[in-house]
Short mmCIF file of C-alpha atoms in Angstrom, two decimals:
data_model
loop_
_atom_site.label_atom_id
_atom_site.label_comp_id
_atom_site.label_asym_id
_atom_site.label_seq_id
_atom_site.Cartn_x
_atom_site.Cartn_y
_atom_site.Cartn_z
CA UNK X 16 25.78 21.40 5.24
CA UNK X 17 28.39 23.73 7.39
CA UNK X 18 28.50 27.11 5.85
CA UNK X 19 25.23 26.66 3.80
CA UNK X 20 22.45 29.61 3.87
CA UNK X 21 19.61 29.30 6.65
CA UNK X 22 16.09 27.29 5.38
CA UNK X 23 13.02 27.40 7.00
CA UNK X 24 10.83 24.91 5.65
CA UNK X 25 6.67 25.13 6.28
CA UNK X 26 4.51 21.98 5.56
CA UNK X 27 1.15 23.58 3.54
CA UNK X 28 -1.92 23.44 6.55
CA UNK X 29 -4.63 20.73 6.67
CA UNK X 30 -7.40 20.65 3.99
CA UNK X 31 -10.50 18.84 3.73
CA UNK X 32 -8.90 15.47 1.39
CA UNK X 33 -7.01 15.04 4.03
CA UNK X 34 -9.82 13.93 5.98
CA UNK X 35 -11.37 11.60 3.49
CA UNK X 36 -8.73 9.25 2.41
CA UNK X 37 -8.00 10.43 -0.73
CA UNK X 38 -5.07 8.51 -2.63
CA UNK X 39 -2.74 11.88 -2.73
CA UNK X 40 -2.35 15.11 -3.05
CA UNK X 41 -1.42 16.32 -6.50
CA UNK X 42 1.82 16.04 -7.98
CA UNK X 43 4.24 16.87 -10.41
CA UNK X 44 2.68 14.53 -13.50
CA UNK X 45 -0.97 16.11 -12.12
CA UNK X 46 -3.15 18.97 -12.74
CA UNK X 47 -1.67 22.14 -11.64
CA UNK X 48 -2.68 24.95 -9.39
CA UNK X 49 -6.38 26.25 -8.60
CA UNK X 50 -7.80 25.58 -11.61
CA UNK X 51 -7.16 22.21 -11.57
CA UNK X 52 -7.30 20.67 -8.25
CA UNK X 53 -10.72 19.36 -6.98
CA UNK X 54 -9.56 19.99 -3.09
CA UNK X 55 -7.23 23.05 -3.66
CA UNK X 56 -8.61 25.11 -0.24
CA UNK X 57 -7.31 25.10 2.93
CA UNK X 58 -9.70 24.14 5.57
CA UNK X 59 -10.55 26.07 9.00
CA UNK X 60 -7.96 23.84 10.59
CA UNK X 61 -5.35 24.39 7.99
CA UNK X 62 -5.89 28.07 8.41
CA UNK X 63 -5.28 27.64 11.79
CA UNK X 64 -2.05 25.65 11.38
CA UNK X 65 -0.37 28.50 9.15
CA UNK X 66 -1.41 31.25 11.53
CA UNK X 67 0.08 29.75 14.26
CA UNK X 68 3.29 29.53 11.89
CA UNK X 69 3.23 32.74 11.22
CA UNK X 70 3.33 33.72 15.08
CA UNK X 71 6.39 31.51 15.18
CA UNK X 72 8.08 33.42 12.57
CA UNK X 73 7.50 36.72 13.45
CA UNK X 74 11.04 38.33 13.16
CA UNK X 75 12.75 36.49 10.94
CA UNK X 76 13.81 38.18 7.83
CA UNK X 77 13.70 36.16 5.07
CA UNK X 78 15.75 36.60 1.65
CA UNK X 79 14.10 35.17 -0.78
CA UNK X 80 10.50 32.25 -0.61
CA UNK X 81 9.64 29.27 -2.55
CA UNK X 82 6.08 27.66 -2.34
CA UNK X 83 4.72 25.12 -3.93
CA UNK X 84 2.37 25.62 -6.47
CA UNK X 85 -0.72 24.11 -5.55
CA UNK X 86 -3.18 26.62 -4.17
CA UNK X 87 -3.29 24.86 -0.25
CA UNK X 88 0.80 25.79 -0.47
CA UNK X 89 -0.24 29.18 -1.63
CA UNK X 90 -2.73 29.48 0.93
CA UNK X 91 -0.55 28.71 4.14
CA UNK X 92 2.22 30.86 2.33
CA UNK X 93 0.09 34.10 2.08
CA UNK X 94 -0.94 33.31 5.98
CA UNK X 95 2.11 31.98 7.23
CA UNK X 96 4.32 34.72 5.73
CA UNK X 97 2.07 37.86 4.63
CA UNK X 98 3.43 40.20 2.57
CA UNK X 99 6.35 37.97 1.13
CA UNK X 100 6.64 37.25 -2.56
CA UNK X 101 7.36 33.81 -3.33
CA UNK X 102 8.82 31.80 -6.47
CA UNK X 103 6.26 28.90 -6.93
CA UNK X 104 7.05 26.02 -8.36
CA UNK X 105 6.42 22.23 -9.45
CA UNK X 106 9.64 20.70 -7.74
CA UNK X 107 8.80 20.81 -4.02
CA UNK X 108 5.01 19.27 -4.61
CA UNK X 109 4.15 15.78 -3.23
CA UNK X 110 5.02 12.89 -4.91
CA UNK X 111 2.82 12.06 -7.61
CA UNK X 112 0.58 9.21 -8.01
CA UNK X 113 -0.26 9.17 -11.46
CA UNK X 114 -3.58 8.26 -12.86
CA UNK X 115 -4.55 7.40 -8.56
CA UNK X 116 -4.98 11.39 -7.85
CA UNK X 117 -8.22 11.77 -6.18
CA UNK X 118 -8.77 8.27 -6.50
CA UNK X 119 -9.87 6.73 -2.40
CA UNK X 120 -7.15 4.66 -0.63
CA UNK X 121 -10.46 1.83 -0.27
CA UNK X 122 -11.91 1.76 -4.09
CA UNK X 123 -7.62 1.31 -5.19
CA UNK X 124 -7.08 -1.68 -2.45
CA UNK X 125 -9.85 -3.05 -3.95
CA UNK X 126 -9.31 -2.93 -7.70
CA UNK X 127 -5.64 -3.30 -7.24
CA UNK X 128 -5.56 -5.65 -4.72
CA UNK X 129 -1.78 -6.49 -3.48
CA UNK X 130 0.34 -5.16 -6.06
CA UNK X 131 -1.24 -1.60 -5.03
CA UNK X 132 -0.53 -2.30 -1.19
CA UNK X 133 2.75 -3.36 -2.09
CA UNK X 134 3.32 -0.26 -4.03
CA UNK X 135 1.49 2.03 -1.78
CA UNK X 136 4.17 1.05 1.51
CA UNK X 137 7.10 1.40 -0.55
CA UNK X 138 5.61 4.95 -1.77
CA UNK X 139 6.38 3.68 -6.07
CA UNK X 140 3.08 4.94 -7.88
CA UNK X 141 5.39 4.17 -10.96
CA UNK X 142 3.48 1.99 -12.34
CA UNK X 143 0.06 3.77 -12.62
CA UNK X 144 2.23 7.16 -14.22
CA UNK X 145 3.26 8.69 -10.84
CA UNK X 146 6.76 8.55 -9.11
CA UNK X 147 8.90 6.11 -7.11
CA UNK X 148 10.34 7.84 -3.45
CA UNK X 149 13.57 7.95 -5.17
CA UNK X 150 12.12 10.23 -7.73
CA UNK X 151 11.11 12.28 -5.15
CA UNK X 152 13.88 12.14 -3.02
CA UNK X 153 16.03 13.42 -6.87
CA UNK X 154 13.76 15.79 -7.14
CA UNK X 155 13.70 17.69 -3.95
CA UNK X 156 17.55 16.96 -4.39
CA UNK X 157 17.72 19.07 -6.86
CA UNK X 158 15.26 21.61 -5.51
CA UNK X 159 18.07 22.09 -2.48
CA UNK X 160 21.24 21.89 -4.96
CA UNK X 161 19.50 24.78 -6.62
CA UNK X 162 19.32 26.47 -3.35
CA UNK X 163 22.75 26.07 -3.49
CA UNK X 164 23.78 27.61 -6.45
CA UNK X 165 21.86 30.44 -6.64
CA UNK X 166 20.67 31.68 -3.47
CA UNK X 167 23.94 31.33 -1.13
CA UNK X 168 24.15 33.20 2.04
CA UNK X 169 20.18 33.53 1.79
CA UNK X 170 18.18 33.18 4.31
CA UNK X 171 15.17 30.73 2.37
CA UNK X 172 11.99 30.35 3.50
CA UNK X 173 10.45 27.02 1.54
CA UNK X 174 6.03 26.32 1.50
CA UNK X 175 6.10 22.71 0.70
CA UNK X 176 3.99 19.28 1.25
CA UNK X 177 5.20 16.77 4.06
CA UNK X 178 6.76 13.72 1.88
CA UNK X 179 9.20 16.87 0.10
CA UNK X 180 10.39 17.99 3.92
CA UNK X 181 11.20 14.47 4.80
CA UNK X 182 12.92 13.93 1.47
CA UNK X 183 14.81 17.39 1.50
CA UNK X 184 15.93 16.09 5.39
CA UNK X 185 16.92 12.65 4.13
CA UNK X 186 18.99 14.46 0.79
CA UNK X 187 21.20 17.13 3.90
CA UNK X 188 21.05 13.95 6.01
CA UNK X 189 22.67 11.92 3.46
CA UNK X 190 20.61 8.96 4.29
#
């Protein structure tokens, strides 16, 4: 919005779920941080992805950082930014897919047949405890009206996962 402080928003880098289908990466309803997550490290590749990042914003002064909390967001943070101190927190994480975390995209099509396709393309893990893309979408809302708020006139540099960049773009985008 016109007149609103500068954001610079980072997708976390690659790690190794990525590469084996897993149902999700963790979200707000799952376990949190390190000590929880079975795939928490970034990979070689994901390493890569934040150095290169931090090459590209070499210069910039930044105000103030958020970063999700999930290690891998942690991890392409301390890369991608070294030296800055962050806020981390639950509200810019993936969407959450309930009781599916760490579950593989093949074994759910094939206990949950249809209704889990179904649910899968619209992104709504509602119904196995997760969130709907609208709850997302509120939530990363309110992640940017608290941006708002309290840090106007800052320049914001923001660690998050992919679906909570494309909802923060749809919630400025208005669409």
């Amino acid at each position: 919005h016109e007149g609103d402080s500068p954001q610079y928003t980072q997708r976390k880098g690659e790690y190794g779920g990525q590469c084996r289908q897993l149902a999700c990466n963790k979200g707000v309803g799952g376990r949190r941080g390190a000590l929880g997550d079975p795939l928490p490290y970034l990979q070689q590749r994901g390493k890569q992805q934040a150095a290169a990042t931090a090459k590209l914003l070499e210069g910039i002064d930044f105000d103030v950082g958020f970063c999700s909390d999930l290690q891998r967001a942690r991890q392409t943070a301390a890369i991608a930014l070294p030296g800055m101190e962050f806020t981390y927190t639950p509200q810019i994480r993936e969407i959450s897919v309930g009781n599916l975390e760490w579950k593989l995209y093949a074994d759910m099509e094939k206990q949950l047949g249809e209704s889990y396709l179904r649910n899968r393309a619209e992104a709504d893990y509602s119904p196995y405890g997760g969130e709907s893309r609208q709850d997302l979408l509120r939530r990363c809302g309110d992640f940017l009206e608290m941006l708002r708020r309290e840090q106007p006139g800052q320049r914001v540099a923001v660690v998050c996962h992919a679906g909570a960049i494309k909802c923060m773009t749809q919630y400025v985008l208005g669409v």
